[in-house]
Amino acid sequence: MTDAQWAAVRPLLPVPGWLKGRGGQPEAYCHRLMLDAIHYLVDNGTKWRAMPAAFPPWDRVYVFFRRWREHGLTIEFHNRLREKVRERAGRDPEPTAGVIDSQSVKADAVVGAGSRGFDGGKLINGRKRHAVVDTLGLLLGVMVTAADTGDRTAAQVLLEQVTHAHHRLELVWADGGYPGSLIEHSPLSRWSWRSRNAATTCAGSWCCRSGGSSSGSSPT
């Protein structure tokens, strides 16, 4: 990352325990180098063992990443970055509206049969990623399933996770693949649901009206 990017990222990173006087050994590699290595791996889709020699040893990078993931630090770091981007755009740190959608992608031959499926609508054998984003397109939640998993089935789980983390959400836009039983069985009964391709009224769309989004305030 550039010096400007590092200057923006560094204050958002968790402080190591040994710097807070909680004991432990100082880390052998700086966080900037570790983040560069992880970014390279994600951006290029390489294997951990194929990490270029310009970065720390792959096993040290993996241990660093796994430790952050197990302690929830990767999610915390991402959330802090999203809040900063929203504030810079003149929005509240926490969104009040979002968009949910899914995409089926072909899986490689090495992907096990137990984690893949056939999407009959898209004619794709592989996996499906389900995502909820805010109105700026910033990620709020994501889940990966076999491609034969229905959108409504996955959305019930994903939206449960998203509402647990983002309590101000009142409105979710979705397409025609999400109506019906999702509204009845989802814990989001206080939400409003609107089709992305329909008018803002209930005519020609599907929505569940409640007190949460009837105030007339614009979604953020």
mmCIF file with all atom_site columns, C-alpha atoms in Angstrom:
data_model
loop_
_atom_site.group_PDB
_atom_site.id
_atom_site.type_symbol
_atom_site.label_atom_id
_atom_site.label_alt_id
_atom_site.label_comp_id
_atom_site.label_asym_id
_atom_site.label_entity_id
_atom_site.label_seq_id
_atom_site.pdbx_PDB_ins_code
_atom_site.Cartn_x
_atom_site.Cartn_y
_atom_site.Cartn_z
_atom_site.occupancy
_atom_site.B_iso_or_equiv
_atom_site.pdbx_formal_charge
_atom_site.auth_seq_id
_atom_site.auth_comp_id
_atom_site.auth_asym_id
_atom_site.auth_atom_id
_atom_site.pdbx_PDB_model_num
ATOM 1   C CA . MET A 1 1   ? 0.000   0.000   0.000   1.00 0.00 ? 1   MET A CA 1
ATOM 2   C CA . THR A 1 2   ? 1.074   3.595   -0.496  1.00 0.00 ? 2   THR A CA 1
ATOM 3   C CA . ASP A 1 3   ? 2.274   5.837   2.323   1.00 0.00 ? 3   ASP A CA 1
ATOM 4   C CA . ALA A 1 4   ? -1.020  7.742   2.153   1.00 0.00 ? 4   ALA A CA 1
ATOM 5   C CA . GLN A 1 5   ? -3.019  4.528   2.433   1.00 0.00 ? 5   GLN A CA 1
ATOM 6   C CA . TRP A 1 6   ? -0.915  3.335   5.357   1.00 0.00 ? 6   TRP A CA 1
ATOM 7   C CA . ALA A 1 7   ? -1.378  6.677   7.129   1.00 0.00 ? 7   ALA A CA 1
ATOM 8   C CA . ALA A 1 8   ? -5.157  6.199   6.878   1.00 0.00 ? 8   ALA A CA 1
ATOM 9   C CA . VAL A 1 9   ? -5.116  2.528   7.850   1.00 0.00 ? 9   VAL A CA 1
ATOM 10  C CA . ARG A 1 10  ? -2.613  2.520   10.701  1.00 0.00 ? 10  ARG A CA 1
ATOM 11  C CA . PRO A 1 11  ? -4.797  4.299   13.322  1.00 0.00 ? 11  PRO A CA 1
ATOM 12  C CA . LEU A 1 12  ? -7.574  1.747   12.698  1.00 0.00 ? 12  LEU A CA 1
ATOM 13  C CA . LEU A 1 13  ? -5.418  -1.313  13.420  1.00 0.00 ? 13  LEU A CA 1
ATOM 14  C CA . PRO A 1 14  ? -5.723  -3.154  16.741  1.00 0.00 ? 14  PRO A CA 1
ATOM 15  C CA . VAL A 1 15  ? -2.850  -2.345  19.092  1.00 0.00 ? 15  VAL A CA 1
ATOM 16  C CA . PRO A 1 16  ? -0.677  -5.408  19.936  1.00 0.00 ? 16  PRO A CA 1
ATOM 17  C CA . GLY A 1 17  ? -0.868  -6.561  23.536  1.00 0.00 ? 17  GLY A CA 1
ATOM 18  C CA . TRP A 1 18  ? 2.837   -6.085  24.194  1.00 0.00 ? 18  TRP A CA 1
ATOM 19  C CA . LEU A 1 19  ? 2.503   -2.372  23.331  1.00 0.00 ? 19  LEU A CA 1
ATOM 20  C CA . LYS A 1 20  ? -0.239  -2.082  25.958  1.00 0.00 ? 20  LYS A CA 1
ATOM 21  C CA . GLY A 1 21  ? 1.931   -3.636  28.627  1.00 0.00 ? 21  GLY A CA 1
ATOM 22  C CA . ARG A 1 22  ? 0.081   -6.955  28.650  1.00 0.00 ? 22  ARG A CA 1
ATOM 23  C CA . GLY A 1 23  ? 3.240   -8.966  28.050  1.00 0.00 ? 23  GLY A CA 1
ATOM 24  C CA . GLY A 1 24  ? 4.225   -11.092 25.101  1.00 0.00 ? 24  GLY A CA 1
ATOM 25  C CA . GLN A 1 25  ? 6.956   -10.870 22.500  1.00 0.00 ? 25  GLN A CA 1
ATOM 26  C CA . PRO A 1 26  ? 7.189   -8.018  19.981  1.00 0.00 ? 26  PRO A CA 1
ATOM 27  C CA . GLU A 1 27  ? 6.167   -9.217  16.546  1.00 0.00 ? 27  GLU A CA 1
ATOM 28  C CA . ALA A 1 28  ? 8.938   -10.016 14.085  1.00 0.00 ? 28  ALA A CA 1
ATOM 29  C CA . TYR A 1 29  ? 7.261   -8.297  11.105  1.00 0.00 ? 29  TYR A CA 1
ATOM 30  C CA . CYS A 1 30  ? 5.432   -4.970  10.914  1.00 0.00 ? 30  CYS A CA 1
ATOM 31  C CA . HIS A 1 31  ? 1.701   -4.947  10.273  1.00 0.00 ? 31  HIS A CA 1
ATOM 32  C CA . ARG A 1 32  ? 2.098   -2.974  7.070   1.00 0.00 ? 32  ARG A CA 1
ATOM 33  C CA . LEU A 1 33  ? 4.170   -5.740  5.501   1.00 0.00 ? 33  LEU A CA 1
ATOM 34  C CA . MET A 1 34  ? 1.746   -8.395  6.710   1.00 0.00 ? 34  MET A CA 1
ATOM 35  C CA . LEU A 1 35  ? -1.247  -6.535  5.270   1.00 0.00 ? 35  LEU A CA 1
ATOM 36  C CA . ASP A 1 36  ? 0.576   -6.093  1.957   1.00 0.00 ? 36  ASP A CA 1
ATOM 37  C CA . ALA A 1 37  ? 1.192   -9.847  1.835   1.00 0.00 ? 37  ALA A CA 1
ATOM 38  C CA . ILE A 1 38  ? -2.467  -10.667 2.565   1.00 0.00 ? 38  ILE A CA 1
ATOM 39  C CA . HIS A 1 39  ? -3.628  -8.131  -0.022  1.00 0.00 ? 39  HIS A CA 1
ATOM 40  C CA . TYR A 1 40  ? -1.328  -9.694  -2.605  1.00 0.00 ? 40  TYR A CA 1
ATOM 41  C CA . LEU A 1 41  ? -2.707  -13.172 -1.895  1.00 0.00 ? 41  LEU A CA 1
ATOM 42  C CA . VAL A 1 42  ? -6.351  -12.071 -2.131  1.00 0.00 ? 42  VAL A CA 1
ATOM 43  C CA . ASP A 1 43  ? -5.793  -9.871  -5.181  1.00 0.00 ? 43  ASP A CA 1
ATOM 44  C CA . ASN A 1 44  ? -3.963  -12.553 -7.160  1.00 0.00 ? 44  ASN A CA 1
ATOM 45  C CA . GLY A 1 45  ? -5.762  -15.642 -5.864  1.00 0.00 ? 45  GLY A CA 1
ATOM 46  C CA . THR A 1 46  ? -2.519  -17.460 -5.112  1.00 0.00 ? 46  THR A CA 1
ATOM 47  C CA . LYS A 1 47  ? -1.873  -20.221 -2.600  1.00 0.00 ? 47  LYS A CA 1
ATOM 48  C CA . TRP A 1 48  ? -0.327  -19.430 0.772   1.00 0.00 ? 48  TRP A CA 1
ATOM 49  C CA . ARG A 1 49  ? 2.747   -21.487 -0.103  1.00 0.00 ? 49  ARG A CA 1
ATOM 50  C CA . ALA A 1 50  ? 3.208   -19.490 -3.323  1.00 0.00 ? 50  ALA A CA 1
ATOM 51  C CA . MET A 1 51  ? 3.799   -16.228 -1.438  1.00 0.00 ? 51  MET A CA 1
ATOM 52  C CA . PRO A 1 52  ? 6.645   -14.303 -3.167  1.00 0.00 ? 52  PRO A CA 1
ATOM 53  C CA . ALA A 1 53  ? 9.961   -14.044 -1.348  1.00 0.00 ? 53  ALA A CA 1
ATOM 54  C CA . ALA A 1 54  ? 9.541   -10.250 -1.072  1.00 0.00 ? 54  ALA A CA 1
ATOM 55  C CA . PHE A 1 55  ? 7.021   -10.853 1.719   1.00 0.00 ? 55  PHE A CA 1
ATOM 56  C CA . PRO A 1 56  ? 7.509   -12.573 5.100   1.00 0.00 ? 56  PRO A CA 1
ATOM 57  C CA . PRO A 1 57  ? 7.424   -16.405 5.080   1.00 0.00 ? 57  PRO A CA 1
ATOM 58  C CA . TRP A 1 58  ? 3.992   -17.677 4.107   1.00 0.00 ? 58  TRP A CA 1
ATOM 59  C CA . ASP A 1 59  ? 3.467   -19.563 7.357   1.00 0.00 ? 59  ASP A CA 1
ATOM 60  C CA . ARG A 1 60  ? 4.108   -16.421 9.425   1.00 0.00 ? 60  ARG A CA 1
ATOM 61  C CA . VAL A 1 61  ? 1.633   -14.465 7.298   1.00 0.00 ? 61  VAL A CA 1
ATOM 62  C CA . TYR A 1 62  ? -0.948  -17.251 7.637   1.00 0.00 ? 62  TYR A CA 1
ATOM 63  C CA . VAL A 1 63  ? -0.591  -17.398 11.426  1.00 0.00 ? 63  VAL A CA 1
ATOM 64  C CA . PHE A 1 64  ? -0.994  -13.607 11.566  1.00 0.00 ? 64  PHE A CA 1
ATOM 65  C CA . PHE A 1 65  ? -4.150  -13.747 9.423   1.00 0.00 ? 65  PHE A CA 1
ATOM 66  C CA . ARG A 1 66  ? -5.620  -16.709 11.321  1.00 0.00 ? 66  ARG A CA 1
ATOM 67  C CA . ARG A 1 67  ? -5.058  -15.018 14.675  1.00 0.00 ? 67  ARG A CA 1
ATOM 68  C CA . TRP A 1 68  ? -6.849  -11.877 13.504  1.00 0.00 ? 68  TRP A CA 1
ATOM 69  C CA . ARG A 1 69  ? -9.703  -13.906 12.036  1.00 0.00 ? 69  ARG A CA 1
ATOM 70  C CA . GLU A 1 70  ? -10.244 -16.056 15.144  1.00 0.00 ? 70  GLU A CA 1
ATOM 71  C CA . HIS A 1 71  ? -10.342 -12.992 17.385  1.00 0.00 ? 71  HIS A CA 1
ATOM 72  C CA . GLY A 1 72  ? -12.714 -11.095 15.092  1.00 0.00 ? 72  GLY A CA 1
ATOM 73  C CA . LEU A 1 73  ? -10.090 -8.466  14.274  1.00 0.00 ? 73  LEU A CA 1
ATOM 74  C CA . THR A 1 74  ? -10.481 -8.740  10.493  1.00 0.00 ? 74  THR A CA 1
ATOM 75  C CA . ILE A 1 75  ? -14.193 -7.896  10.788  1.00 0.00 ? 75  ILE A CA 1
ATOM 76  C CA . GLU A 1 76  ? -13.478 -5.098  13.260  1.00 0.00 ? 76  GLU A CA 1
ATOM 77  C CA . PHE A 1 77  ? -10.827 -3.633  10.958  1.00 0.00 ? 77  PHE A CA 1
ATOM 78  C CA . HIS A 1 78  ? -13.197 -3.793  7.973   1.00 0.00 ? 78  HIS A CA 1
ATOM 79  C CA . ASN A 1 79  ? -16.015 -2.147  9.933   1.00 0.00 ? 79  ASN A CA 1
ATOM 80  C CA . ARG A 1 80  ? -13.774 0.723   10.998  1.00 0.00 ? 80  ARG A CA 1
ATOM 81  C CA . LEU A 1 81  ? -12.723 1.336   7.397   1.00 0.00 ? 81  LEU A CA 1
ATOM 82  C CA . ARG A 1 82  ? -16.344 1.303   6.215   1.00 0.00 ? 82  ARG A CA 1
ATOM 83  C CA . GLU A 1 83  ? -17.374 3.812   8.887   1.00 0.00 ? 83  GLU A CA 1
ATOM 84  C CA . LYS A 1 84  ? -14.556 6.152   7.863   1.00 0.00 ? 84  LYS A CA 1
ATOM 85  C CA . VAL A 1 85  ? -15.568 5.962   4.190   1.00 0.00 ? 85  VAL A CA 1
ATOM 86  C CA . ARG A 1 86  ? -19.198 6.683   5.066   1.00 0.00 ? 86  ARG A CA 1
ATOM 87  C CA . GLU A 1 87  ? -18.251 9.655   7.231   1.00 0.00 ? 87  GLU A CA 1
ATOM 88  C CA . ARG A 1 88  ? -16.063 11.060  4.471   1.00 0.00 ? 88  ARG A CA 1
ATOM 89  C CA . ALA A 1 89  ? -19.053 10.769  2.110   1.00 0.00 ? 89  ALA A CA 1
ATOM 90  C CA . GLY A 1 90  ? -21.196 12.773  4.543   1.00 0.00 ? 90  GLY A CA 1
ATOM 91  C CA . ARG A 1 91  ? -23.162 9.777   5.823   1.00 0.00 ? 91  ARG A CA 1
ATOM 92  C CA . ASP A 1 92  ? -23.772 8.459   9.318   1.00 0.00 ? 92  ASP A CA 1
ATOM 93  C CA . PRO A 1 93  ? -21.312 5.730   10.325  1.00 0.00 ? 93  PRO A CA 1
ATOM 94  C CA . GLU A 1 94  ? -24.161 3.189   10.586  1.00 0.00 ? 94  GLU A CA 1
ATOM 95  C CA . PRO A 1 95  ? -26.435 2.688   7.539   1.00 0.00 ? 95  PRO A CA 1
ATOM 96  C CA . THR A 1 96  ? -30.229 2.694   7.616   1.00 0.00 ? 96  THR A CA 1
ATOM 97  C CA . ALA A 1 97  ? -30.733 1.019   4.213   1.00 0.00 ? 97  ALA A CA 1
ATOM 98  C CA . GLY A 1 98  ? -29.113 -1.748  2.240   1.00 0.00 ? 98  GLY A CA 1
ATOM 99  C CA . VAL A 1 99  ? -29.313 -4.003  -0.807  1.00 0.00 ? 99  VAL A CA 1
ATOM 100 C CA . ILE A 1 100 ? -29.232 -7.806  -0.868  1.00 0.00 ? 100 ILE A CA 1
ATOM 101 C CA . ASP A 1 101 ? -28.340 -9.932  -3.883  1.00 0.00 ? 101 ASP A CA 1
ATOM 102 C CA . SER A 1 102 ? -26.592 -13.149 -4.866  1.00 0.00 ? 102 SER A CA 1
ATOM 103 C CA . GLN A 1 103 ? -24.351 -14.416 -7.648  1.00 0.00 ? 103 GLN A CA 1
ATOM 104 C CA . SER A 1 104 ? -23.569 -17.974 -8.709  1.00 0.00 ? 104 SER A CA 1
ATOM 105 C CA . VAL A 1 105 ? -20.024 -18.680 -9.869  1.00 0.00 ? 105 VAL A CA 1
ATOM 106 C CA . LYS A 1 106 ? -18.512 -21.774 -11.466 1.00 0.00 ? 106 LYS A CA 1
ATOM 107 C CA . ALA A 1 107 ? -16.380 -23.801 -9.067  1.00 0.00 ? 107 ALA A CA 1
ATOM 108 C CA . ASP A 1 108 ? -13.004 -25.249 -9.924  1.00 0.00 ? 108 ASP A CA 1
ATOM 109 C CA . ALA A 1 109 ? -12.678 -28.993 -10.357 1.00 0.00 ? 109 ALA A CA 1
ATOM 110 C CA . VAL A 1 110 ? -10.849 -29.280 -7.014  1.00 0.00 ? 110 VAL A CA 1
ATOM 111 C CA . VAL A 1 111 ? -13.855 -27.945 -5.066  1.00 0.00 ? 111 VAL A CA 1
ATOM 112 C CA . GLY A 1 112 ? -15.490 -30.805 -3.200  1.00 0.00 ? 112 GLY A CA 1
ATOM 113 C CA . ALA A 1 113 ? -18.963 -32.002 -4.146  1.00 0.00 ? 113 ALA A CA 1
ATOM 114 C CA . GLY A 1 114 ? -20.184 -31.328 -0.633  1.00 0.00 ? 114 GLY A CA 1
ATOM 115 C CA . SER A 1 115 ? -19.734 -27.560 -0.983  1.00 0.00 ? 115 SER A CA 1
ATOM 116 C CA . ARG A 1 116 ? -20.967 -27.077 -4.531  1.00 0.00 ? 116 ARG A CA 1
ATOM 117 C CA . GLY A 1 117 ? -24.304 -27.427 -6.300  1.00 0.00 ? 117 GLY A CA 1
ATOM 118 C CA . PHE A 1 118 ? -26.159 -26.746 -9.559  1.00 0.00 ? 118 PHE A CA 1
ATOM 119 C CA . ASP A 1 119 ? -28.018 -23.467 -10.026 1.00 0.00 ? 119 ASP A CA 1
ATOM 120 C CA . GLY A 1 120 ? -30.817 -24.427 -12.395 1.00 0.00 ? 120 GLY A CA 1
ATOM 121 C CA . GLY A 1 121 ? -31.725 -20.818 -13.148 1.00 0.00 ? 121 GLY A CA 1
ATOM 122 C CA . LYS A 1 122 ? -28.224 -19.745 -14.149 1.00 0.00 ? 122 LYS A CA 1
ATOM 123 C CA . LEU A 1 123 ? -27.097 -23.218 -15.327 1.00 0.00 ? 123 LEU A CA 1
ATOM 124 C CA . ILE A 1 124 ? -23.960 -22.967 -13.184 1.00 0.00 ? 124 ILE A CA 1
ATOM 125 C CA . ASN A 1 125 ? -22.348 -25.764 -11.221 1.00 0.00 ? 125 ASN A CA 1
ATOM 126 C CA . GLY A 1 126 ? -20.457 -24.228 -8.334  1.00 0.00 ? 126 GLY A CA 1
ATOM 127 C CA . ARG A 1 127 ? -21.016 -21.910 -5.424  1.00 0.00 ? 127 ARG A CA 1
ATOM 128 C CA . LYS A 1 128 ? -23.195 -18.900 -4.713  1.00 0.00 ? 128 LYS A CA 1
ATOM 129 C CA . ARG A 1 129 ? -22.177 -15.784 -2.812  1.00 0.00 ? 129 ARG A CA 1
ATOM 130 C CA . HIS A 1 130 ? -24.851 -13.789 -1.018  1.00 0.00 ? 130 HIS A CA 1
ATOM 131 C CA . ALA A 1 131 ? -24.071 -10.206 -0.031  1.00 0.00 ? 131 ALA A CA 1
ATOM 132 C CA . VAL A 1 132 ? -25.706 -7.267  1.718   1.00 0.00 ? 132 VAL A CA 1
ATOM 133 C CA . VAL A 1 133 ? -24.254 -3.817  1.009   1.00 0.00 ? 133 VAL A CA 1
ATOM 134 C CA . ASP A 1 134 ? -25.171 -0.283  2.041   1.00 0.00 ? 134 ASP A CA 1
ATOM 135 C CA . THR A 1 135 ? -26.307 2.412   -0.401  1.00 0.00 ? 135 THR A CA 1
ATOM 136 C CA . LEU A 1 136 ? -22.668 3.232   -1.175  1.00 0.00 ? 136 LEU A CA 1
ATOM 137 C CA . GLY A 1 137 ? -21.965 -0.372  -2.117  1.00 0.00 ? 137 GLY A CA 1
ATOM 138 C CA . LEU A 1 138 ? -19.893 -1.031  1.020   1.00 0.00 ? 138 LEU A CA 1
ATOM 139 C CA . LEU A 1 139 ? -20.108 -4.568  2.376   1.00 0.00 ? 139 LEU A CA 1
ATOM 140 C CA . LEU A 1 140 ? -22.291 -5.227  5.431   1.00 0.00 ? 140 LEU A CA 1
ATOM 141 C CA . GLY A 1 141 ? -22.413 -9.017  5.298   1.00 0.00 ? 141 GLY A CA 1
ATOM 142 C CA . VAL A 1 142 ? -21.490 -11.919 3.009   1.00 0.00 ? 142 VAL A CA 1
ATOM 143 C CA . MET A 1 143 ? -22.078 -15.670 2.954   1.00 0.00 ? 143 MET A CA 1
ATOM 144 C CA . VAL A 1 144 ? -20.987 -18.411 0.531   1.00 0.00 ? 144 VAL A CA 1
ATOM 145 C CA . THR A 1 145 ? -23.150 -21.484 -0.114  1.00 0.00 ? 145 THR A CA 1
ATOM 146 C CA . ALA A 1 146 ? -23.542 -24.206 -2.715  1.00 0.00 ? 146 ALA A CA 1
ATOM 147 C CA . ALA A 1 147 ? -25.080 -22.778 -5.890  1.00 0.00 ? 147 ALA A CA 1
ATOM 148 C CA . ASP A 1 148 ? -28.284 -24.783 -5.443  1.00 0.00 ? 148 ASP A CA 1
ATOM 149 C CA . THR A 1 149 ? -29.112 -22.973 -2.188  1.00 0.00 ? 149 THR A CA 1
ATOM 150 C CA . GLY A 1 150 ? -32.180 -20.774 -2.605  1.00 0.00 ? 150 GLY A CA 1
ATOM 151 C CA . ASP A 1 151 ? -31.839 -17.023 -2.205  1.00 0.00 ? 151 ASP A CA 1
ATOM 152 C CA . ARG A 1 152 ? -34.564 -16.860 0.457   1.00 0.00 ? 152 ARG A CA 1
ATOM 153 C CA . THR A 1 153 ? -33.026 -19.681 2.479   1.00 0.00 ? 153 THR A CA 1
ATOM 154 C CA . ALA A 1 154 ? -29.609 -18.034 2.561   1.00 0.00 ? 154 ALA A CA 1
ATOM 155 C CA . ALA A 1 155 ? -31.071 -14.577 3.142   1.00 0.00 ? 155 ALA A CA 1
ATOM 156 C CA . GLN A 1 156 ? -32.765 -15.682 6.372   1.00 0.00 ? 156 GLN A CA 1
ATOM 157 C CA . VAL A 1 157 ? -29.371 -16.567 7.845   1.00 0.00 ? 157 VAL A CA 1
ATOM 158 C CA . LEU A 1 158 ? -27.437 -13.667 6.347   1.00 0.00 ? 158 LEU A CA 1
ATOM 159 C CA . LEU A 1 159 ? -29.941 -10.988 7.343   1.00 0.00 ? 159 LEU A CA 1
ATOM 160 C CA . GLU A 1 160 ? -30.001 -12.363 10.882  1.00 0.00 ? 160 GLU A CA 1
ATOM 161 C CA . GLN A 1 161 ? -26.251 -11.762 11.045  1.00 0.00 ? 161 GLN A CA 1
ATOM 162 C CA . VAL A 1 162 ? -26.487 -8.315  9.455   1.00 0.00 ? 162 VAL A CA 1
ATOM 163 C CA . THR A 1 163 ? -29.227 -7.066  11.786  1.00 0.00 ? 163 THR A CA 1
ATOM 164 C CA . HIS A 1 164 ? -27.256 -8.281  14.787  1.00 0.00 ? 164 HIS A CA 1
ATOM 165 C CA . ALA A 1 165 ? -24.338 -6.094  13.714  1.00 0.00 ? 165 ALA A CA 1
ATOM 166 C CA . HIS A 1 166 ? -26.269 -3.113  12.268  1.00 0.00 ? 166 HIS A CA 1
ATOM 167 C CA . HIS A 1 167 ? -29.250 -2.213  14.426  1.00 0.00 ? 167 HIS A CA 1
ATOM 168 C CA . ARG A 1 168 ? -30.229 0.954   12.499  1.00 0.00 ? 168 ARG A CA 1
ATOM 169 C CA . LEU A 1 169 ? -31.142 -0.838  9.262   1.00 0.00 ? 169 LEU A CA 1
ATOM 170 C CA . GLU A 1 170 ? -34.768 -0.159  8.339   1.00 0.00 ? 170 GLU A CA 1
ATOM 171 C CA . LEU A 1 171 ? -34.974 -0.753  4.587   1.00 0.00 ? 171 LEU A CA 1
ATOM 172 C CA . VAL A 1 172 ? -33.612 -3.431  2.254   1.00 0.00 ? 172 VAL A CA 1
ATOM 173 C CA . TRP A 1 173 ? -33.874 -3.433  -1.518  1.00 0.00 ? 173 TRP A CA 1
ATOM 174 C CA . ALA A 1 174 ? -34.046 -6.820  -3.246  1.00 0.00 ? 174 ALA A CA 1
ATOM 175 C CA . ASP A 1 175 ? -35.070 -8.367  -6.549  1.00 0.00 ? 175 ASP A CA 1
ATOM 176 C CA . GLY A 1 176 ? -37.860 -10.824 -7.316  1.00 0.00 ? 176 GLY A CA 1
ATOM 177 C CA . GLY A 1 177 ? -35.979 -13.835 -5.984  1.00 0.00 ? 177 GLY A CA 1
ATOM 178 C CA . TYR A 1 178 ? -36.598 -12.888 -2.353  1.00 0.00 ? 178 TYR A CA 1
ATOM 179 C CA . PRO A 1 179 ? -40.389 -12.540 -1.801  1.00 0.00 ? 179 PRO A CA 1
ATOM 180 C CA . GLY A 1 180 ? -42.818 -14.845 -0.021  1.00 0.00 ? 180 GLY A CA 1
ATOM 181 C CA . SER A 1 181 ? -41.756 -16.868 2.981   1.00 0.00 ? 181 SER A CA 1
ATOM 182 C CA . LEU A 1 182 ? -38.683 -14.738 3.716   1.00 0.00 ? 182 LEU A CA 1
ATOM 183 C CA . ILE A 1 183 ? -40.837 -11.829 4.898   1.00 0.00 ? 183 ILE A CA 1
ATOM 184 C CA . GLU A 1 184 ? -42.998 -14.112 7.039   1.00 0.00 ? 184 GLU A CA 1
ATOM 185 C CA . HIS A 1 185 ? -40.191 -16.049 8.717   1.00 0.00 ? 185 HIS A CA 1
ATOM 186 C CA . SER A 1 186 ? -37.392 -13.521 8.819   1.00 0.00 ? 186 SER A CA 1
ATOM 187 C CA . PRO A 1 187 ? -36.673 -11.802 12.158  1.00 0.00 ? 187 PRO A CA 1
ATOM 188 C CA . LEU A 1 188 ? -36.752 -8.535  10.216  1.00 0.00 ? 188 LEU A CA 1
ATOM 189 C CA . SER A 1 189 ? -40.472 -7.929  10.586  1.00 0.00 ? 189 SER A CA 1
ATOM 190 C CA . ARG A 1 190 ? -39.818 -4.286  11.427  1.00 0.00 ? 190 ARG A CA 1
ATOM 191 C CA . TRP A 1 191 ? -38.092 -3.710  8.095   1.00 0.00 ? 191 TRP A CA 1
ATOM 192 C CA . SER A 1 192 ? -39.485 -2.412  4.826   1.00 0.00 ? 192 SER A CA 1
ATOM 193 C CA . TRP A 1 193 ? -38.739 -4.433  1.717   1.00 0.00 ? 193 TRP A CA 1
ATOM 194 C CA . ARG A 1 194 ? -38.767 -2.923  -1.761  1.00 0.00 ? 194 ARG A CA 1
ATOM 195 C CA . SER A 1 195 ? -38.127 -4.291  -5.192  1.00 0.00 ? 195 SER A CA 1
ATOM 196 C CA . ARG A 1 196 ? -35.202 -2.579  -6.874  1.00 0.00 ? 196 ARG A CA 1
ATOM 197 C CA . ASN A 1 197 ? -37.103 -2.532  -10.180 1.00 0.00 ? 197 ASN A CA 1
ATOM 198 C CA . ALA A 1 198 ? -40.427 -1.214  -8.909  1.00 0.00 ? 198 ALA A CA 1
ATOM 199 C CA . ALA A 1 199 ? -41.922 2.036   -7.720  1.00 0.00 ? 199 ALA A CA 1
ATOM 200 C CA . THR A 1 200 ? -41.576 2.998   -4.085  1.00 0.00 ? 200 THR A CA 1
ATOM 201 C CA . THR A 1 201 ? -45.240 2.174   -3.461  1.00 0.00 ? 201 THR A CA 1
ATOM 202 C CA . CYS A 1 202 ? -46.483 -1.357  -2.842  1.00 0.00 ? 202 CYS A CA 1
ATOM 203 C CA . ALA A 1 203 ? -48.095 -1.542  -6.272  1.00 0.00 ? 203 ALA A CA 1
ATOM 204 C CA . GLY A 1 204 ? -45.976 -3.678  -8.560  1.00 0.00 ? 204 GLY A CA 1
ATOM 205 C CA . SER A 1 205 ? -43.516 -4.510  -5.799  1.00 0.00 ? 205 SER A CA 1
ATOM 206 C CA . TRP A 1 206 ? -43.405 -6.453  -2.570  1.00 0.00 ? 206 TRP A CA 1
ATOM 207 C CA . CYS A 1 207 ? -42.776 -4.855  0.766   1.00 0.00 ? 207 CYS A CA 1
ATOM 208 C CA . CYS A 1 208 ? -43.566 -5.245  4.432   1.00 0.00 ? 208 CYS A CA 1
ATOM 209 C CA . ARG A 1 209 ? -44.574 -1.956  5.998   1.00 0.00 ? 209 ARG A CA 1
ATOM 210 C CA . SER A 1 210 ? -43.907 -1.224  9.654   1.00 0.00 ? 210 SER A CA 1
ATOM 211 C CA . GLY A 1 211 ? -43.109 1.692   11.887  1.00 0.00 ? 211 GLY A CA 1
ATOM 212 C CA . GLY A 1 212 ? -39.381 1.486   11.309  1.00 0.00 ? 212 GLY A CA 1
ATOM 213 C CA . SER A 1 213 ? -39.176 3.208   7.908   1.00 0.00 ? 213 SER A CA 1
ATOM 214 C CA . SER A 1 214 ? -42.428 5.118   7.672   1.00 0.00 ? 214 SER A CA 1
ATOM 215 C CA . SER A 1 215 ? -40.962 8.305   9.054   1.00 0.00 ? 215 SER A CA 1
ATOM 216 C CA . GLY A 1 216 ? -40.134 9.599   5.588   1.00 0.00 ? 216 GLY A CA 1
ATOM 217 C CA . SER A 1 217 ? -36.451 10.049  6.250   1.00 0.00 ? 217 SER A CA 1
ATOM 218 C CA . SER A 1 218 ? -34.184 9.229   3.333   1.00 0.00 ? 218 SER A CA 1
ATOM 219 C CA . PRO A 1 219 ? -32.164 6.011   3.536   1.00 0.00 ? 219 PRO A CA 1
ATOM 220 C CA . THR A 1 220 ? -28.436 6.323   4.085   1.00 0.00 ? 220 THR A CA 1
#
